[in-house]
């Protein structure tokens, strides 16, 4: 079959790889229908995170079950399913505590020795615990299918940031980052009842989506100017809850600076380029809390799925470019150059 591999920075190829097969009785093989490129994939593309030449890449996908192992009881061939970006066994203490990303038996798609989501098919370990069945009729609705794909990562990650930040009805929320995760953070904040949502971003096409998703204000400035703008919008106090969806030192500093005393930063931006770190004394003096990390999106899918199915939320606008599998290298280039927000891949 064909799948996306990375050989070196800026060297993404679609190549022939071995067909996936059931190896363990808890496995399933899923034929990929939709996948996508994540902003975090760009760190490997840019050479900012290490990858072995020829390593698979991509961690967001949904598709149709083709084969199951003898111990898989909750799924059967023909089922439409979505996968979170981490597989997990569903039986360990961490899974019981809803922290599926810490499952000792778990793993990330695209890690050495595993399949990546940007290909024609994927072997899924612990299929019963990892995969979530979707309505078969979604296959005939392209917009709905794209919205469901966000359950694999960006929607659940934005939700994780909002939950970590303590978003509640009536709260003022600031969202640092106008990528797909930040935009989904806006959507999550609105869903959780925030009264005011301030989106920090400079790209008009993206901030237009933010407004569609529920942002009440947009701040285009950066650095100290952005902090001052948020302070002015909030009577000098800052936001009760702040979503950090970038992962740089500057974005985290901005997030802390726009947080109201006693507030919380929910951080989900994959850390990169950090240097001196945060000023803990400032956080201490102002009672600013920090919560977040790798989002256990498998835990959130059952909560978020019904709202996509009934139209309460529609995250599909985060996809603004669609390519076939052969177009994936160009999709990386488009995202790297910020021509595209998030690329949908029709496998």
mmCIF file of C-alpha atoms in Angstrom:
data_model
loop_
_atom_site.group_PDB
_atom_site.id
_atom_site.type_symbol
_atom_site.label_atom_id
_atom_site.label_comp_id
_atom_site.label_asym_id
_atom_site.label_seq_id
_atom_site.Cartn_x
_atom_site.Cartn_y
_atom_site.Cartn_z
ATOM 1 C CA UNK A 1 0.000 0.000 0.000
ATOM 2 C CA UNK A 2 1.003 3.688 -0.135
ATOM 3 C CA UNK A 3 1.746 5.839 2.881
ATOM 4 C CA UNK A 4 3.451 9.090 3.793
ATOM 5 C CA UNK A 5 7.006 8.922 5.102
ATOM 6 C CA UNK A 6 9.536 11.546 6.089
ATOM 7 C CA UNK A 7 13.163 11.242 4.998
ATOM 8 C CA UNK A 8 14.621 14.567 6.119
ATOM 9 C CA UNK A 9 13.458 18.115 6.846
ATOM 10 C CA UNK A 10 11.189 19.299 4.014
ATOM 11 C CA UNK A 11 11.433 15.845 2.413
ATOM 12 C CA UNK A 12 7.992 14.221 2.639
ATOM 13 C CA UNK A 13 7.249 11.376 0.227
ATOM 14 C CA UNK A 14 4.394 9.012 -0.517
ATOM 15 C CA UNK A 15 5.872 5.554 -0.958
ATOM 16 C CA UNK A 16 5.004 1.883 -1.085
ATOM 17 C CA UNK A 17 5.108 0.286 2.377
ATOM 18 C CA UNK A 18 4.092 -3.173 3.626
ATOM 19 C CA UNK A 19 0.365 -3.756 3.960
ATOM 20 C CA UNK A 20 -0.823 -3.707 7.581
ATOM 21 C CA UNK A 21 -2.008 -6.999 9.037
ATOM 22 C CA UNK A 22 -3.487 -8.284 12.276
ATOM 23 C CA UNK A 23 -0.571 -9.309 14.501
ATOM 24 C CA UNK A 24 -2.273 -9.547 17.879
ATOM 25 C CA UNK A 25 -5.783 -10.816 18.661
ATOM 26 C CA UNK A 26 -6.744 -7.319 19.871
ATOM 27 C CA UNK A 27 -5.726 -5.635 16.580
ATOM 28 C CA UNK A 28 -7.854 -4.291 13.786
ATOM 29 C CA UNK A 29 -6.908 -3.128 10.302
ATOM 30 C CA UNK A 30 -8.612 0.098 9.242
ATOM 31 C CA UNK A 31 -8.806 1.339 5.664
ATOM 32 C CA UNK A 32 -8.300 5.091 5.872
ATOM 33 C CA UNK A 33 -11.015 7.274 4.363
ATOM 34 C CA UNK A 34 -9.870 10.663 5.665
ATOM 35 C CA UNK A 35 -6.656 11.824 7.299
ATOM 36 C CA UNK A 36 -5.099 15.231 7.768
ATOM 37 C CA UNK A 37 -1.893 17.111 8.458
ATOM 38 C CA UNK A 38 -1.398 18.493 11.969
ATOM 39 C CA UNK A 39 0.462 21.628 12.957
ATOM 40 C CA UNK A 40 2.628 19.437 15.197
ATOM 41 C CA UNK A 41 3.675 17.437 12.107
ATOM 42 C CA UNK A 42 5.380 20.607 10.910
ATOM 43 C CA UNK A 43 7.985 20.425 13.667
ATOM 44 C CA UNK A 44 9.304 17.227 12.083
ATOM 45 C CA UNK A 45 8.914 18.729 8.617
ATOM 46 C CA UNK A 46 11.006 21.733 9.659
ATOM 47 C CA UNK A 47 13.605 19.583 11.389
ATOM 48 C CA UNK A 48 12.723 20.857 14.855
ATOM 49 C CA UNK A 49 11.877 17.372 16.117
ATOM 50 C CA UNK A 50 13.891 14.310 15.173
ATOM 51 C CA UNK A 51 12.629 11.593 12.854
ATOM 52 C CA UNK A 52 14.417 8.623 11.325
ATOM 53 C CA UNK A 53 14.687 8.625 7.527
ATOM 54 C CA UNK A 54 11.750 6.678 6.136
ATOM 55 C CA UNK A 55 9.680 6.949 9.323
ATOM 56 C CA UNK A 56 5.903 7.032 8.914
ATOM 57 C CA UNK A 57 4.062 10.237 9.765
ATOM 58 C CA UNK A 58 0.511 11.401 10.501
ATOM 59 C CA UNK A 59 -1.679 10.716 13.512
ATOM 60 C CA UNK A 60 -5.240 11.767 12.625
ATOM 61 C CA UNK A 61 -7.530 9.471 10.662
ATOM 62 C CA UNK A 62 -10.914 7.862 10.347
ATOM 63 C CA UNK A 63 -11.870 4.949 8.177
ATOM 64 C CA UNK A 64 -13.573 1.608 7.750
ATOM 65 C CA UNK A 65 -12.645 -1.570 9.618
ATOM 66 C CA UNK A 66 -11.404 -4.216 7.205
ATOM 67 C CA UNK A 67 -10.263 -6.983 9.552
ATOM 68 C CA UNK A 68 -10.297 -7.699 13.275
ATOM 69 C CA UNK A 69 -8.358 -10.000 15.572
ATOM 70 C CA UNK A 70 -10.015 -12.897 17.370
ATOM 71 C CA UNK A 71 -10.393 -10.983 20.653
ATOM 72 C CA UNK A 72 -11.979 -7.855 19.184
ATOM 73 C CA UNK A 73 -15.624 -7.968 20.226
ATOM 74 C CA UNK A 74 -16.968 -4.429 19.817
ATOM 75 C CA UNK A 75 -16.141 -3.885 16.163
ATOM 76 C CA UNK A 76 -16.647 -5.734 12.919
ATOM 77 C CA UNK A 77 -15.573 -5.296 9.303
ATOM 78 C CA UNK A 78 -17.496 -2.500 7.625
ATOM 79 C CA UNK A 79 -17.746 -0.287 10.718
ATOM 80 C CA UNK A 80 -16.874 3.381 10.242
ATOM 81 C CA UNK A 81 -14.530 4.429 13.045
ATOM 82 C CA UNK A 82 -12.415 7.343 14.229
ATOM 83 C CA UNK A 83 -9.111 6.916 16.012
ATOM 84 C CA UNK A 84 -7.552 9.197 18.617
ATOM 85 C CA UNK A 85 -3.913 10.082 17.991
ATOM 86 C CA UNK A 86 -2.779 7.657 20.722
ATOM 87 C CA UNK A 87 -3.809 4.031 21.057
ATOM 88 C CA UNK A 88 -4.451 2.667 24.567
ATOM 89 C CA UNK A 89 -5.462 -0.631 26.133
ATOM 90 C CA UNK A 90 -8.427 0.637 28.151
ATOM 91 C CA UNK A 91 -7.536 -1.534 31.155
ATOM 92 C CA UNK A 92 -4.598 0.128 32.936
ATOM 93 C CA UNK A 93 -4.850 2.494 35.891
ATOM 94 C CA UNK A 94 -4.224 5.530 33.693
ATOM 95 C CA UNK A 95 -6.995 4.553 31.278
ATOM 96 C CA UNK A 96 -9.305 4.078 34.270
ATOM 97 C CA UNK A 97 -8.352 7.614 35.339
ATOM 98 C CA UNK A 98 -9.150 8.913 31.807
ATOM 99 C CA UNK A 99 -5.489 9.717 31.092
ATOM 100 C CA UNK A 100 -5.251 7.455 28.080
ATOM 101 C CA UNK A 101 -2.133 9.205 26.766
ATOM 102 C CA UNK A 102 -0.160 7.777 29.723
ATOM 103 C CA UNK A 103 -1.197 4.166 29.063
ATOM 104 C CA UNK A 104 1.999 2.054 29.422
ATOM 105 C CA UNK A 105 0.862 -0.157 26.536
ATOM 106 C CA UNK A 106 -0.117 2.787 24.377
ATOM 107 C CA UNK A 107 1.649 4.602 21.595
ATOM 108 C CA UNK A 108 1.483 7.354 18.984
ATOM 109 C CA UNK A 109 0.773 6.835 15.304
ATOM 110 C CA UNK A 110 3.908 7.451 13.313
ATOM 111 C CA UNK A 111 6.315 6.500 16.054
ATOM 112 C CA UNK A 112 9.136 4.162 15.022
ATOM 113 C CA UNK A 113 7.677 0.759 14.182
ATOM 114 C CA UNK A 114 4.048 1.875 13.933
ATOM 115 C CA UNK A 115 1.822 2.868 11.058
ATOM 116 C CA UNK A 116 1.062 6.519 10.369
ATOM 117 C CA UNK A 117 -2.374 7.945 9.704
ATOM 118 C CA UNK A 118 -1.467 9.505 6.348
ATOM 119 C CA UNK A 119 -1.686 6.320 4.350
ATOM 120 C CA UNK A 120 -4.125 3.889 2.820
ATOM 121 C CA UNK A 121 -4.532 1.668 5.898
ATOM 122 C CA UNK A 122 -3.448 1.361 9.525
ATOM 123 C CA UNK A 123 -2.981 -1.508 11.957
ATOM 124 C CA UNK A 124 -4.670 -0.451 15.203
ATOM 125 C CA UNK A 125 -3.586 -2.123 18.468
ATOM 126 C CA UNK A 126 -6.216 -2.537 21.212
ATOM 127 C CA UNK A 127 -8.951 -1.785 18.708
ATOM 128 C CA UNK A 128 -11.871 -2.121 21.136
ATOM 129 C CA UNK A 129 -10.390 0.436 23.526
ATOM 130 C CA UNK A 130 -8.951 2.779 20.904
ATOM 131 C CA UNK A 131 -11.461 3.098 18.089
ATOM 132 C CA UNK A 132 -14.885 4.733 18.323
ATOM 133 C CA UNK A 133 -17.673 3.674 15.986
ATOM 134 C CA UNK A 134 -19.365 6.383 13.911
ATOM 135 C CA UNK A 135 -22.713 6.341 12.097
ATOM 136 C CA UNK A 136 -22.280 4.682 8.713
ATOM 137 C CA UNK A 137 -24.393 7.362 7.021
ATOM 138 C CA UNK A 138 -21.663 9.931 7.746
ATOM 139 C CA UNK A 139 -19.773 8.480 4.780
ATOM 140 C CA UNK A 140 -22.195 10.249 2.449
ATOM 141 C CA UNK A 141 -21.808 13.662 4.102
ATOM 142 C CA UNK A 142 -18.411 15.221 3.380
ATOM 143 C CA UNK A 143 -18.847 18.140 5.778
ATOM 144 C CA UNK A 144 -19.954 15.926 8.641
ATOM 145 C CA UNK A 145 -17.146 13.473 7.941
ATOM 146 C CA UNK A 146 -14.586 16.279 8.100
ATOM 147 C CA UNK A 147 -16.058 17.456 11.391
ATOM 148 C CA UNK A 148 -15.844 13.945 12.792
ATOM 149 C CA UNK A 149 -12.189 13.714 11.805
ATOM 150 C CA UNK A 150 -11.383 16.557 14.228
ATOM 151 C CA UNK A 151 -12.259 14.160 17.051
ATOM 152 C CA UNK A 152 -8.967 12.400 16.351
ATOM 153 C CA UNK A 153 -6.983 15.363 17.679
ATOM 154 C CA UNK A 154 -7.686 19.081 17.263
ATOM 155 C CA UNK A 155 -11.207 19.287 18.676
ATOM 156 C CA UNK A 156 -10.373 17.133 21.674
ATOM 157 C CA UNK A 157 -7.130 19.032 22.166
ATOM 158 C CA UNK A 158 -8.889 22.384 22.116
ATOM 159 C CA UNK A 159 -11.435 20.981 24.560
ATOM 160 C CA UNK A 160 -8.643 19.711 26.821
ATOM 161 C CA UNK A 161 -7.161 23.197 26.936
ATOM 162 C CA UNK A 162 -10.537 24.731 27.761
ATOM 163 C CA UNK A 163 -11.169 22.196 30.518
ATOM 164 C CA UNK A 164 -7.655 22.671 31.889
ATOM 165 C CA UNK A 165 -8.119 26.438 31.880
ATOM 166 C CA UNK A 166 -11.327 26.079 33.859
ATOM 167 C CA UNK A 167 -13.658 27.594 31.274
ATOM 168 C CA UNK A 168 -17.092 27.964 32.817
ATOM 169 C CA UNK A 169 -20.382 29.710 32.049
ATOM 170 C CA UNK A 170 -19.940 33.467 32.183
ATOM 171 C CA UNK A 171 -16.129 33.376 32.058
ATOM 172 C CA UNK A 172 -13.879 35.591 29.972
ATOM 173 C CA UNK A 173 -11.499 33.459 27.902
ATOM 174 C CA UNK A 174 -8.432 34.410 25.865
ATOM 175 C CA UNK A 175 -7.090 32.059 23.192
ATOM 176 C CA UNK A 176 -3.434 32.408 22.206
ATOM 177 C CA UNK A 177 -2.898 30.883 18.770
ATOM 178 C CA UNK A 178 -4.970 30.966 15.590
ATOM 179 C CA UNK A 179 -4.121 27.498 14.279
ATOM 180 C CA UNK A 180 -6.638 24.676 14.127
ATOM 181 C CA UNK A 181 -6.204 23.802 17.816
ATOM 182 C CA UNK A 182 -6.630 27.413 18.898
ATOM 183 C CA UNK A 183 -9.749 27.733 16.773
ATOM 184 C CA UNK A 184 -11.120 24.537 18.276
ATOM 185 C CA UNK A 185 -10.301 26.046 21.667
ATOM 186 C CA UNK A 186 -12.586 28.949 20.773
ATOM 187 C CA UNK A 187 -15.297 26.465 19.806
ATOM 188 C CA UNK A 188 -14.790 24.530 23.044
ATOM 189 C CA UNK A 189 -14.941 27.690 25.149
ATOM 190 C CA UNK A 190 -18.219 28.688 23.563
ATOM 191 C CA UNK A 191 -19.588 25.183 24.068
ATOM 192 C CA UNK A 192 -18.655 25.350 27.769
ATOM 193 C CA UNK A 193 -20.530 28.623 28.211
ATOM 194 C CA UNK A 194 -17.876 31.353 28.108
ATOM 195 C CA UNK A 195 -19.430 34.807 27.913
ATOM 196 C CA UNK A 196 -16.511 36.561 26.256
ATOM 197 C CA UNK A 197 -13.857 34.938 24.068
ATOM 198 C CA UNK A 198 -10.832 36.951 22.938
ATOM 199 C CA UNK A 199 -8.953 35.362 20.051
ATOM 200 C CA UNK A 200 -5.331 36.411 19.570
ATOM 201 C CA UNK A 201 -4.320 36.103 15.938
ATOM 202 C CA UNK A 202 -3.173 38.161 12.951
ATOM 203 C CA UNK A 203 -4.452 36.142 10.001
ATOM 204 C CA UNK A 204 -7.805 37.495 8.895
ATOM 205 C CA UNK A 205 -9.036 34.249 7.345
ATOM 206 C CA UNK A 206 -8.368 32.451 10.608
ATOM 207 C CA UNK A 207 -9.818 35.116 12.876
ATOM 208 C CA UNK A 208 -12.911 35.106 10.677
ATOM 209 C CA UNK A 209 -13.319 31.414 11.543
ATOM 210 C CA UNK A 210 -12.689 32.276 15.198
ATOM 211 C CA UNK A 211 -15.615 34.709 15.101
ATOM 212 C CA UNK A 212 -17.781 32.055 13.464
ATOM 213 C CA UNK A 213 -16.786 29.667 16.249
ATOM 214 C CA UNK A 214 -17.755 32.159 18.966
ATOM 215 C CA UNK A 215 -14.965 34.715 19.452
ATOM 216 C CA UNK A 216 -16.373 38.037 20.600
ATOM 217 C CA UNK A 217 -13.124 39.979 20.169
ATOM 218 C CA UNK A 218 -9.961 39.657 18.093
ATOM 219 C CA UNK A 219 -6.528 40.964 19.090
ATOM 220 C CA UNK A 220 -4.081 41.142 16.196
ATOM 221 C CA UNK A 221 -1.130 42.540 18.139
ATOM 222 C CA UNK A 222 1.713 40.402 19.475
ATOM 223 C CA UNK A 223 3.919 40.470 22.560
ATOM 224 C CA UNK A 224 3.494 43.373 24.969
ATOM 225 C CA UNK A 225 1.048 45.081 22.609
ATOM 226 C CA UNK A 226 -1.191 42.013 22.698
ATOM 227 C CA UNK A 227 -1.044 41.902 26.488
ATOM 228 C CA UNK A 228 -2.019 45.570 26.684
ATOM 229 C CA UNK A 229 -4.889 45.046 24.231
ATOM 230 C CA UNK A 230 -6.318 42.147 26.239
ATOM 231 C CA UNK A 231 -5.940 44.113 29.462
ATOM 232 C CA UNK A 232 -7.839 47.025 27.933
ATOM 233 C CA UNK A 233 -10.640 44.723 26.808
ATOM 234 C CA UNK A 234 -10.953 43.273 30.305
ATOM 235 C CA UNK A 235 -10.867 46.405 32.413
ATOM 236 C CA UNK A 236 -7.207 45.899 33.198
ATOM 237 C CA UNK A 237 -7.694 42.489 34.784
ATOM 238 C CA UNK A 238 -7.098 39.878 32.082
ATOM 239 C CA UNK A 239 -9.027 36.690 31.312
ATOM 240 C CA UNK A 240 -10.301 34.139 33.832
ATOM 241 C CA UNK A 241 -9.194 31.297 31.558
ATOM 242 C CA UNK A 242 -6.487 31.328 28.887
ATOM 243 C CA UNK A 243 -5.932 28.697 26.209
ATOM 244 C CA UNK A 244 -2.336 28.409 24.967
ATOM 245 C CA UNK A 245 -2.252 26.599 21.629
ATOM 246 C CA UNK A 246 1.143 27.427 20.132
ATOM 247 C CA UNK A 247 3.903 26.033 22.325
ATOM 248 C CA UNK A 248 6.620 28.686 22.044
ATOM 249 C CA UNK A 249 8.179 30.540 24.937
ATOM 250 C CA UNK A 250 6.702 33.817 23.676
ATOM 251 C CA UNK A 251 3.185 32.399 23.374
ATOM 252 C CA UNK A 252 3.347 30.983 26.879
ATOM 253 C CA UNK A 253 4.614 34.266 28.285
ATOM 254 C CA UNK A 254 1.756 36.051 26.550
ATOM 255 C CA UNK A 255 -0.720 33.526 27.925
ATOM 256 C CA UNK A 256 0.444 34.026 31.510
ATOM 257 C CA UNK A 257 0.532 37.804 31.105
ATOM 258 C CA UNK A 258 -3.089 38.008 29.912
ATOM 259 C CA UNK A 259 -4.372 35.746 32.690
ATOM 260 C CA UNK A 260 -6.389 37.405 35.430
ATOM 261 C CA UNK A 261 -5.064 37.036 38.977
ATOM 262 C CA UNK A 262 -6.395 33.705 40.224
ATOM 263 C CA UNK A 263 -6.941 32.462 36.690
ATOM 264 C CA UNK A 264 -5.621 29.427 34.851
ATOM 265 C CA UNK A 265 -3.703 28.769 31.654
ATOM 266 C CA UNK A 266 -4.683 25.580 29.819
ATOM 267 C CA UNK A 267 -1.702 24.724 27.622
ATOM 268 C CA UNK A 268 -1.764 22.249 24.752
ATOM 269 C CA UNK A 269 0.689 23.766 22.266
ATOM 270 C CA UNK A 270 3.452 21.229 21.659
ATOM 271 C CA UNK A 271 6.499 22.843 23.341
ATOM 272 C CA UNK A 272 9.262 23.861 20.963
ATOM 273 C CA UNK A 273 11.941 26.518 21.030
ATOM 274 C CA UNK A 274 11.641 27.111 24.784
ATOM 275 C CA UNK A 275 14.582 28.850 26.396
ATOM 276 C CA UNK A 276 14.486 30.530 29.758
ATOM 277 C CA UNK A 277 11.009 29.354 30.642
ATOM 278 C CA UNK A 278 8.299 31.066 32.673
ATOM 279 C CA UNK A 279 8.562 33.543 35.500
ATOM 280 C CA UNK A 280 7.265 31.378 38.333
ATOM 281 C CA UNK A 281 7.487 34.244 40.801
ATOM 282 C CA UNK A 282 4.984 36.220 38.724
ATOM 283 C CA UNK A 283 2.661 33.219 38.605
ATOM 284 C CA UNK A 284 3.117 32.700 42.342
ATOM 285 C CA UNK A 285 2.402 36.336 43.208
ATOM 286 C CA UNK A 286 -0.766 36.384 41.103
ATOM 287 C CA UNK A 287 -2.014 32.879 41.917
ATOM 288 C CA UNK A 288 -1.949 31.897 38.244
ATOM 289 C CA UNK A 289 -2.353 28.165 37.671
ATOM 290 C CA UNK A 290 -1.053 26.079 34.787
ATOM 291 C CA UNK A 291 -2.761 22.916 33.581
ATOM 292 C CA UNK A 292 -2.631 20.941 30.376
ATOM 293 C CA UNK A 293 -0.381 18.722 28.338
ATOM 294 C CA UNK A 294 -0.987 15.971 25.813
ATOM 295 C CA UNK A 295 -4.735 15.743 25.363
ATOM 296 C CA UNK A 296 -6.347 12.365 26.169
ATOM 297 C CA UNK A 297 -8.752 12.820 23.279
ATOM 298 C CA UNK A 298 -10.049 9.239 23.461
ATOM 299 C CA UNK A 299 -11.629 10.227 26.777
ATOM 300 C CA UNK A 300 -13.415 13.206 25.216
ATOM 301 C CA UNK A 301 -14.772 11.596 22.041
ATOM 302 C CA UNK A 302 -17.965 10.186 23.636
ATOM 303 C CA UNK A 303 -18.767 13.642 25.039
ATOM 304 C CA UNK A 304 -18.055 15.618 21.880
ATOM 305 C CA UNK A 305 -19.380 13.190 19.253
ATOM 306 C CA UNK A 306 -23.115 13.799 19.867
ATOM 307 C CA UNK A 307 -22.687 17.567 19.497
ATOM 308 C CA UNK A 308 -21.094 17.133 16.080
ATOM 309 C CA UNK A 309 -23.762 14.674 14.971
ATOM 310 C CA UNK A 310 -26.644 16.952 15.975
ATOM 311 C CA UNK A 311 -25.015 20.110 14.620
ATOM 312 C CA UNK A 312 -24.479 21.837 17.958
ATOM 313 C CA UNK A 313 -20.869 22.359 16.881
ATOM 314 C CA UNK A 314 -19.276 22.186 13.446
ATOM 315 C CA UNK A 315 -15.468 22.157 13.523
ATOM 316 C CA UNK A 316 -15.121 21.316 9.816
ATOM 317 C CA UNK A 317 -14.145 24.883 8.744
ATOM 318 C CA UNK A 318 -10.646 24.314 10.163
ATOM 319 C CA UNK A 319 -9.956 22.402 6.941
ATOM 320 C CA UNK A 320 -9.306 24.843 4.110
ATOM 321 C CA UNK A 321 -7.390 22.671 1.643
ATOM 322 C CA UNK A 322 -8.133 19.133 0.453
ATOM 323 C CA UNK A 323 -5.617 16.880 -1.266
ATOM 324 C CA UNK A 324 -5.356 13.264 -2.300
ATOM 325 C CA UNK A 325 -2.596 11.062 -0.928
ATOM 326 C CA UNK A 326 -0.238 12.092 -3.732
ATOM 327 C CA UNK A 327 -0.803 15.713 -2.747
ATOM 328 C CA UNK A 328 0.385 15.301 0.849
ATOM 329 C CA UNK A 329 3.917 16.681 0.253
ATOM 330 C CA UNK A 330 2.368 19.813 -1.241
ATOM 331 C CA UNK A 331 -0.014 19.965 1.708
ATOM 332 C CA UNK A 332 2.919 20.122 4.114
ATOM 333 C CA UNK A 333 4.456 22.913 2.083
ATOM 334 C CA UNK A 334 1.181 24.854 2.068
ATOM 335 C CA UNK A 335 0.831 24.608 5.837
ATOM 336 C CA UNK A 336 4.488 25.421 6.426
ATOM 337 C CA UNK A 337 4.112 28.577 4.324
ATOM 338 C CA UNK A 338 0.806 29.390 6.080
ATOM 339 C CA UNK A 339 -1.039 29.229 2.785
ATOM 340 C CA UNK A 340 -3.300 26.603 4.349
ATOM 341 C CA UNK A 341 -4.645 26.362 7.878
ATOM 342 C CA UNK A 342 -5.165 22.592 7.997
ATOM 343 C CA UNK A 343 -5.008 20.125 5.126
ATOM 344 C CA UNK A 344 -7.572 17.359 4.709
ATOM 345 C CA UNK A 345 -6.310 14.195 3.031
ATOM 346 C CA UNK A 346 -8.663 11.953 1.083
ATOM 347 C CA UNK A 347 -6.951 8.614 1.120
#
